[in-house]
Short mmCIF file of C-alpha atoms in Angstrom, two decimals:
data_model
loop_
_atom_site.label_atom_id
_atom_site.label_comp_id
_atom_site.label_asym_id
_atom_site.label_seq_id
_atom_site.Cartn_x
_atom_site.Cartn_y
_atom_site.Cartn_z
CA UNK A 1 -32.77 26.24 16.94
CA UNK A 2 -35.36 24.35 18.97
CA UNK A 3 -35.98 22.54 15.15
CA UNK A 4 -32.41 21.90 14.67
CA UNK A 5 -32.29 20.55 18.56
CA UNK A 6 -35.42 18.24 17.95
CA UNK A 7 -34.03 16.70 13.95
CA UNK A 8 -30.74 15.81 16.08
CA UNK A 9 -32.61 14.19 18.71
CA UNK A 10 -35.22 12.25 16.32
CA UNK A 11 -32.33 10.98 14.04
CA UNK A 12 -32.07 7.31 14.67
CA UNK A 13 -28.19 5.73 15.20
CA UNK A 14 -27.18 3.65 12.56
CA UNK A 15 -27.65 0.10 12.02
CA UNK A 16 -25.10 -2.59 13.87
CA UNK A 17 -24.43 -3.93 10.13
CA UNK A 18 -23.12 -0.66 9.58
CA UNK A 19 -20.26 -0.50 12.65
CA UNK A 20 -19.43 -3.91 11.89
CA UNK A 21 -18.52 -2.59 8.19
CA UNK A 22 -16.73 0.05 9.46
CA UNK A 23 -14.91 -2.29 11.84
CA UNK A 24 -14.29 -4.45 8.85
CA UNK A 25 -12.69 -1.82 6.48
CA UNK A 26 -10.80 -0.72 9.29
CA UNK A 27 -9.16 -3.92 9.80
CA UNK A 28 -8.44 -4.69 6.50
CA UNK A 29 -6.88 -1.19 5.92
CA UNK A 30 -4.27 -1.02 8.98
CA UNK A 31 -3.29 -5.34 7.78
CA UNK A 32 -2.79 -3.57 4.46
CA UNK A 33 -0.24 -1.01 5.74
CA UNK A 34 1.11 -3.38 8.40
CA UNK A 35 2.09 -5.93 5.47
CA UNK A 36 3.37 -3.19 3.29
CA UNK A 37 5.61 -1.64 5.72
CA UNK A 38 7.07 -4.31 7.60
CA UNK A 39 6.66 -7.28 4.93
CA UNK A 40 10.17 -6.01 3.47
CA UNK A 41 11.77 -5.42 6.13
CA UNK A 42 11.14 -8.53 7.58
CA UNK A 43 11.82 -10.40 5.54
CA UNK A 44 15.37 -8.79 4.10
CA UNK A 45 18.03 -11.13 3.69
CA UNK A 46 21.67 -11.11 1.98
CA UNK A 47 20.90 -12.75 -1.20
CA UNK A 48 22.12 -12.47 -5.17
CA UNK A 49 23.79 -9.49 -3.73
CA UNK A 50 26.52 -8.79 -6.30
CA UNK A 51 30.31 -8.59 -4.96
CA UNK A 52 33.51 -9.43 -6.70
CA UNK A 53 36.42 -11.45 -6.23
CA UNK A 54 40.07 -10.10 -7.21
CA UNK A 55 43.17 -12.54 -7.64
CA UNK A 56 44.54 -15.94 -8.88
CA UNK A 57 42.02 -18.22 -9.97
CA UNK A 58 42.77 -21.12 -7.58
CA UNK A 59 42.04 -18.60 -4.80
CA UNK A 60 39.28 -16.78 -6.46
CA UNK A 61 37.60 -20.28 -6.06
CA UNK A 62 38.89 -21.26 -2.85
CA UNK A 63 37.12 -18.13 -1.38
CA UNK A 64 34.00 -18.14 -3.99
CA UNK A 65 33.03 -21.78 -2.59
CA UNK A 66 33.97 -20.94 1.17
CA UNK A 67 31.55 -17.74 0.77
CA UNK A 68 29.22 -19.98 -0.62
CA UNK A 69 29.30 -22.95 1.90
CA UNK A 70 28.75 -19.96 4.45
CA UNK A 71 26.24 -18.07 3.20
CA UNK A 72 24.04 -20.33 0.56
CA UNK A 73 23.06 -17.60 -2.39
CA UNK A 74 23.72 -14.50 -0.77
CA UNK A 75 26.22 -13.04 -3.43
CA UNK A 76 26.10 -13.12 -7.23
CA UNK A 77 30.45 -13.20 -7.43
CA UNK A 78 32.00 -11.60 -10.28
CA UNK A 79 35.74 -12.92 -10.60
CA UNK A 80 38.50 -10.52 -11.83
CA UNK A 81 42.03 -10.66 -11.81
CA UNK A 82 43.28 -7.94 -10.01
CA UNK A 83 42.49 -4.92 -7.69
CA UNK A 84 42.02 -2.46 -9.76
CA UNK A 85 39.64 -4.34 -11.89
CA UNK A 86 37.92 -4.90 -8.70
CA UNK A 87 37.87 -1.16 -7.55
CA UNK A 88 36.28 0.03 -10.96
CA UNK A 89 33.56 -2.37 -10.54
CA UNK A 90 32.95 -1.03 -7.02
CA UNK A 91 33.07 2.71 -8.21
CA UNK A 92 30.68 1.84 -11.41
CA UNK A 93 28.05 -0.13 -9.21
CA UNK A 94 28.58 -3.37 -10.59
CA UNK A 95 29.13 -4.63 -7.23
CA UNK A 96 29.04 -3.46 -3.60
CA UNK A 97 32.18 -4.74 -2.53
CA UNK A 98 34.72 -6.86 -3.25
CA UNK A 99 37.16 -9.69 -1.25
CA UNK A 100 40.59 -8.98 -3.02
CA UNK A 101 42.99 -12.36 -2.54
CA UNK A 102 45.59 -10.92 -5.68
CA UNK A 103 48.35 -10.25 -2.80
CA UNK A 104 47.71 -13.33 -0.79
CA UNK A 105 46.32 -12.71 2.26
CA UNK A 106 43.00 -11.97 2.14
CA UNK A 107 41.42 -8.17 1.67
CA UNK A 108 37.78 -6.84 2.22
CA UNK A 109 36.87 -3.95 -0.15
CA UNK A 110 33.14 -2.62 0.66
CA UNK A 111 31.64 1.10 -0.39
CA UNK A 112 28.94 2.13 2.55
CA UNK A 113 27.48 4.71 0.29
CA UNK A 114 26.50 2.23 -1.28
CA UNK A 115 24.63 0.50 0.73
CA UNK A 116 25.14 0.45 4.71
CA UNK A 117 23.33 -3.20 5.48
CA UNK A 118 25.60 -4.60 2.54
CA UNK A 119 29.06 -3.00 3.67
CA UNK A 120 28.16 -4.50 7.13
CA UNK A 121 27.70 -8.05 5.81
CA UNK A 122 30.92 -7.82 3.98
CA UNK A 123 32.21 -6.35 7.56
CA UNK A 124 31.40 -9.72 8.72
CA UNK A 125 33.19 -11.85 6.41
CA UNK A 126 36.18 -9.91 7.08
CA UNK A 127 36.08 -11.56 10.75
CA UNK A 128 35.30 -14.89 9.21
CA UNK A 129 38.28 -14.45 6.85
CA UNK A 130 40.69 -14.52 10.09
CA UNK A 131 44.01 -15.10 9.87
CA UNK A 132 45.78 -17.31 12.42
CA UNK A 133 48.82 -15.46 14.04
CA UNK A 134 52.41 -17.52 15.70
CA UNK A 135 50.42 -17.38 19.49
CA UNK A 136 47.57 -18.92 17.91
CA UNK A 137 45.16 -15.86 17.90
CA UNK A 138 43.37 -14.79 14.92
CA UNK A 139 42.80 -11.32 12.98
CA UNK A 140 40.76 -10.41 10.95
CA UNK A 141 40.97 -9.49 7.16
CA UNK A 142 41.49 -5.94 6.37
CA UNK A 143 38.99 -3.68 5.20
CA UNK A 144 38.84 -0.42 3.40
CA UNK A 145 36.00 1.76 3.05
CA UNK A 146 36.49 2.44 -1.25
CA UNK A 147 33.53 5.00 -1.34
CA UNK A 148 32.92 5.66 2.49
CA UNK A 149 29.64 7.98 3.96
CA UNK A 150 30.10 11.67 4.55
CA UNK A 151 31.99 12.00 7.76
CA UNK A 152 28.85 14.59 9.37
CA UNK A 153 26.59 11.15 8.55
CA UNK A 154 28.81 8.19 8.86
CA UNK A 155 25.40 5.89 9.04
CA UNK A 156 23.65 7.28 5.89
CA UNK A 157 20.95 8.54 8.59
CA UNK A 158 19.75 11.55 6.11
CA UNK A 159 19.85 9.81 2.85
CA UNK A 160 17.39 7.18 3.94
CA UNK A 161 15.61 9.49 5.71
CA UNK A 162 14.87 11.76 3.09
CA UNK A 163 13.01 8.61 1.29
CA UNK A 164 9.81 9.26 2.83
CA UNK A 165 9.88 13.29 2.57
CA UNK A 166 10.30 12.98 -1.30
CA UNK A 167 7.36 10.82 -1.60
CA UNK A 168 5.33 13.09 0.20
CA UNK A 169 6.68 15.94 -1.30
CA UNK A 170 5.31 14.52 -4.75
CA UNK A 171 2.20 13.86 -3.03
CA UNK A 172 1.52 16.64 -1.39
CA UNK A 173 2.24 18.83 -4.73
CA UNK A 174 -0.60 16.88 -6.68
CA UNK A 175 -3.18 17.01 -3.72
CA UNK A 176 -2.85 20.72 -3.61
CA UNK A 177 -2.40 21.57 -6.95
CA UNK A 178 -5.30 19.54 -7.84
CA UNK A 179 -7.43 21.65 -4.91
CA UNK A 180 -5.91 25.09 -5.64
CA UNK A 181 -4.97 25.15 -9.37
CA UNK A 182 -7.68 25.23 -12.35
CA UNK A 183 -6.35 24.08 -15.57
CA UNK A 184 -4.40 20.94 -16.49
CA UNK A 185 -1.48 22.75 -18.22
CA UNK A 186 -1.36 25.46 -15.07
CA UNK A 187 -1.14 22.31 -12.75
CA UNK A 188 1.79 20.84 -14.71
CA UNK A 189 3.74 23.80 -14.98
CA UNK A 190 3.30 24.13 -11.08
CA UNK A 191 4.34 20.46 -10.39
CA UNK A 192 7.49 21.60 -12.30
CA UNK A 193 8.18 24.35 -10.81
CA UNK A 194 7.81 22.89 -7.59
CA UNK A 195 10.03 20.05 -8.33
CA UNK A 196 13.18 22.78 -9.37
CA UNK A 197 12.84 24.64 -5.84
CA UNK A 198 12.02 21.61 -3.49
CA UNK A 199 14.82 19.91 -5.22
CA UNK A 200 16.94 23.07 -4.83
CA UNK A 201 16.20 22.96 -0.83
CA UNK A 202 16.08 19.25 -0.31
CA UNK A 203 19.47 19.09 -1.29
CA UNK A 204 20.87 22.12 0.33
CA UNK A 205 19.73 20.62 3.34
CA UNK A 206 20.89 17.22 3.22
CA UNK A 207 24.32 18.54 2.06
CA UNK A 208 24.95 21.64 2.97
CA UNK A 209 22.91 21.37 6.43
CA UNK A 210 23.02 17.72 7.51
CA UNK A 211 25.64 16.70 5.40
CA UNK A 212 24.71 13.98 4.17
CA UNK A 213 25.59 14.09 0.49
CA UNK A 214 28.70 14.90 -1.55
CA UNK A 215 29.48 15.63 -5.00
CA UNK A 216 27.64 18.27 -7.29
CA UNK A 217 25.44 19.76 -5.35
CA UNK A 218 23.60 20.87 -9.00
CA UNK A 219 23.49 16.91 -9.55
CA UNK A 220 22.07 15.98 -6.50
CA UNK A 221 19.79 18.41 -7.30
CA UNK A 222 18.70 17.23 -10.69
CA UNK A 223 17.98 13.89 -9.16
CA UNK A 224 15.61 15.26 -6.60
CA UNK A 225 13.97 17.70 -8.87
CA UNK A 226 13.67 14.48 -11.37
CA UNK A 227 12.48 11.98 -8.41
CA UNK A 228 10.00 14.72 -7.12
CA UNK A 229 8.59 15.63 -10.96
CA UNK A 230 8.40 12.09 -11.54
CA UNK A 231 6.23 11.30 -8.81
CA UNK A 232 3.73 14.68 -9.01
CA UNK A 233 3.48 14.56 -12.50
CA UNK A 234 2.26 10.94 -12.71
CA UNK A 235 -0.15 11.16 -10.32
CA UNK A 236 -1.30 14.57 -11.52
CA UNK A 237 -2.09 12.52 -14.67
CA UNK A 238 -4.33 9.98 -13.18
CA UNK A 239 -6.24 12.41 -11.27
CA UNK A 240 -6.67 14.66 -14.54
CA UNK A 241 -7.84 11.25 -16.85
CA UNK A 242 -9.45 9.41 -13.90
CA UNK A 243 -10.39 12.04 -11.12
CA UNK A 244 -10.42 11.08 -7.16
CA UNK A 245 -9.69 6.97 -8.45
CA UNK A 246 -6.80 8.31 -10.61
CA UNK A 247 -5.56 10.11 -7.17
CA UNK A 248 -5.97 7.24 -4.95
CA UNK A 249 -4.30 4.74 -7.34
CA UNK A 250 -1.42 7.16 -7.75
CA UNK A 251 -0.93 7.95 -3.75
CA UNK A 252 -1.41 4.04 -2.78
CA UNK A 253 1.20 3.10 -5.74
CA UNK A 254 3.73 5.41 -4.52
CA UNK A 255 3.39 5.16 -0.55
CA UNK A 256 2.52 1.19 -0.51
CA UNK A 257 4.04 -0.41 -3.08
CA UNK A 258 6.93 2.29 -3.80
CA UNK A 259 7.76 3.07 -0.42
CA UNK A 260 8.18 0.06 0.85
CA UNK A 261 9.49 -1.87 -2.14
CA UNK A 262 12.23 0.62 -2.77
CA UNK A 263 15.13 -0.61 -0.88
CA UNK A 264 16.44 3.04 0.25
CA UNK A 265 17.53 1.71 3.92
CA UNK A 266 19.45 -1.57 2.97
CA UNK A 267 19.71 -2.73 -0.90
CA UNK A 268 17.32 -3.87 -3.28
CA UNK A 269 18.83 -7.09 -3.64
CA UNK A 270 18.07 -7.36 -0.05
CA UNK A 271 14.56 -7.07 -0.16
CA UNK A 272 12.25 -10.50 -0.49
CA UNK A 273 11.78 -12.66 -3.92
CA UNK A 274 10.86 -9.94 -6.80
CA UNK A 275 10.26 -6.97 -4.38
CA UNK A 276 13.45 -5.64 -4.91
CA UNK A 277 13.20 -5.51 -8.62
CA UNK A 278 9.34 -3.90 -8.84
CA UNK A 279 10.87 -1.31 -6.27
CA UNK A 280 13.45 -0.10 -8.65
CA UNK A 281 11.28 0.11 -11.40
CA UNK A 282 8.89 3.01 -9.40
CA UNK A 283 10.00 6.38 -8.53
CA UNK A 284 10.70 5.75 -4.88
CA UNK A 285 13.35 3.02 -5.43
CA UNK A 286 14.53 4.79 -8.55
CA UNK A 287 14.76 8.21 -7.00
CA UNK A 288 17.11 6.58 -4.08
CA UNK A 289 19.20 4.83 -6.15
CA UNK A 290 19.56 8.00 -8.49
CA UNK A 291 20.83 10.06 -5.51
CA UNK A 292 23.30 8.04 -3.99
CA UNK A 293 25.07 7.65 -8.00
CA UNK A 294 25.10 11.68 -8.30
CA UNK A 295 26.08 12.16 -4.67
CA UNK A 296 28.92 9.28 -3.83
CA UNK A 297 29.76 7.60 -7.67
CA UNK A 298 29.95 10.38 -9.46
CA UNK A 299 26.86 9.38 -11.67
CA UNK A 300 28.16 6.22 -12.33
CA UNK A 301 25.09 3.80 -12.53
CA UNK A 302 22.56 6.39 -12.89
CA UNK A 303 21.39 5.26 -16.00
CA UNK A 304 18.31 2.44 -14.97
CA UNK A 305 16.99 5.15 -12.31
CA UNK A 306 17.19 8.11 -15.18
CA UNK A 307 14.89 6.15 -17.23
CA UNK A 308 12.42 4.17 -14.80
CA UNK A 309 12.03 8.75 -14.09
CA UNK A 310 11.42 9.83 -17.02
CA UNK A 311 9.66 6.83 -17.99
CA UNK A 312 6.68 7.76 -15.13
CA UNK A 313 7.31 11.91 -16.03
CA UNK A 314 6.45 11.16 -19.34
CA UNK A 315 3.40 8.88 -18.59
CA UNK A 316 2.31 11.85 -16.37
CA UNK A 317 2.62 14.44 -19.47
CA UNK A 318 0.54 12.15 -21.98
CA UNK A 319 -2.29 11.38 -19.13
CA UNK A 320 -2.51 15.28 -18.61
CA UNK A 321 -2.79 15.69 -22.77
CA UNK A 322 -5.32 12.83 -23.11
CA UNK A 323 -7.21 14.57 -19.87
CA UNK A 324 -7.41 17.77 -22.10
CA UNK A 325 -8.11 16.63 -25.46
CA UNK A 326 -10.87 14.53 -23.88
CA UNK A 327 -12.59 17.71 -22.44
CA UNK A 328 -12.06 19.76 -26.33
CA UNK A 329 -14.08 17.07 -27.92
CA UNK A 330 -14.78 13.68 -29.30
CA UNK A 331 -11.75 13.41 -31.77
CA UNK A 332 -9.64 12.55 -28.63
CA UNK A 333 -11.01 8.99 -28.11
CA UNK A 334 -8.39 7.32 -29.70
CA UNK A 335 -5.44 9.00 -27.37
CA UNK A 336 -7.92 8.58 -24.47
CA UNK A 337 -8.25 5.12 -25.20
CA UNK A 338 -4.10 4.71 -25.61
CA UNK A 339 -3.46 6.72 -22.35
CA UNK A 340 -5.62 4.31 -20.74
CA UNK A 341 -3.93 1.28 -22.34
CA UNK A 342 -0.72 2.57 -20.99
CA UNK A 343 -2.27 2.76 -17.08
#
């Protein structure tokens, strides 16, 4: 003890060069995850946001050059003839919304499951789109809700909520795997595993619980399992191929880049220059996206988010293979060398 007692006391504090690294890294790390968090949000703005624009083509133009003259490059316009036109685009996820001028008087369409932010600027342009009445006061346009929120979550509270969780979740399961699990294929089959029952009570809670999803509950579902799979598996395979760099790379992909980038609490159009459209192609933005199709569209524009998810799944399964052939032997190089191509 009294040699333990007399080491602590000899050892000498380290240098000042030292604290003033530490200081350093410190700084730079907390302006890294300053900029990545609040960078997008900050900067959101309405812009290339597409909406459509139902009726005669004199007033489709009328009201396409009046949106313009208001808001400079905030909506990509689609024109259609009628309504219905106009409705399918809405439930497909062409657009978010649509100003409908086919009966005359003007008529604001918007779908909050879509996106919140976006059915709020298009609640705004129904004020602007007033119509003067005999005493000389004004109303404003009309709106209906085409694919409202669940009535339990009438803000979409849950669903952009659960952003965060799933990203962790996918974390989480290739932290611990890699720590308790021996055995590339047994890690895998784990990550899967996991992603069936988290995705199983995920969405029992935000729908059954908090409801704040509709549809097929066995859909909604499949999209988590997918989004959660997606993220675990991918980074599984970096850590396998590349070890603790592989798991960094992974984990500062998904939380600062993904995260942030992925548009779950207003729109990816709504998101700075090309943010928007990097977010969608990672899991985070995909996996949001993917949800609210199965849960308020009926699948309907699913398709881009299904395939930026399997896309990373599938990177994570060939990283994992190239990680094991490279441990049987030398005759793996050439995979090795392809998986690493493909990081």
């Amino acid at each position: 003890m009294a040699v333990q007692t007399q080491f602590a006391t000899d050892a000498s504090p380290s240098p000042w060069s030292a604290v003033a690294r530490a200081v350093a890294m410190l700084t730079v790390a907390v302006s890294v995850l300053l900029t990545a968090f609040a960078w997008p949000s900050v900067r959101s703005s309405v812009h290339d946001v597409p909406i459509a624009v139902a009726g005669p083509a004199p007033a489709v133009r009328q009201i396409s050059a009046a949106l313009d003259e208001r808001l400079p490059d905030a909506f990509e316009i689609t024109e259609v003839a009628d309504t219905t036109t106009a409705e399918q685009l809405i439930r497909d996820r062409e657009v978010y919304g649509a100003i409908d001028v086919s009966s005359g008087a003007p008529q604001v369409i918007l779908a909050s499951a879509g996106s919140v932010a976006v059915a709020q600027t298009l609640n705004s342009i129904a004020t602007a789109l007033s119509q003067p009445q005999s005493r000389g006061a004004s109303t404003a346009a009309p709106v209906r809700d085409l694919v409202p929120l669940p009535v339990d979550d009438p803000r979409g509270a849950g669903l952009a909520a659960a952003a965060l969780p799933l990203v962790m979740g996918g974390l989480l399961a290739a932290f611990l795997l890699t720590r308790l699990v021996l055995g590339t294929t047994r890690r895998a089959i784990g990550a899967l595993a996991f992603a069936v029952t988290g995705g199983l009570a995920v969405s029992a809670i935000l729908q059954f619980w908090l409801g704040s999803l509709t549809g097929s509950y066995w859909a909604n579902t499949g999209a988590v399992a997918l989004s959660v799979a997606a993220i675990s598996l991918s980074i599984l395979g970096l850590e396998s191929l590349l070890g603790y760099t592989g798991l960094g790379l992974g984990a500062a992909t998904m939380m600062l880049i993904g995260n942030p980038l992925s548009g779950s609490a207003t729109a990816s159009e709504m998101l700075p220059g090309w943010s928007g459209m990097l977010g969608q192609l990672l899991p985070p933005g995909a996996s949001g996206r993917l949800l609210r199709s199965t849960a308020f569209f009926d699948g309907h524009g699913a398709t881009h988010s299904v395939i930026v998810l399997a896309t990373w799944l599938l990177l994570g399964v060939l990283l994992c293979l190239a990680s094991g052939l490279r441990r049987r032997g030398p005759s793996a190089d050439l995979v090795i060398r392809a998986a690493r191509a493909t990081v």
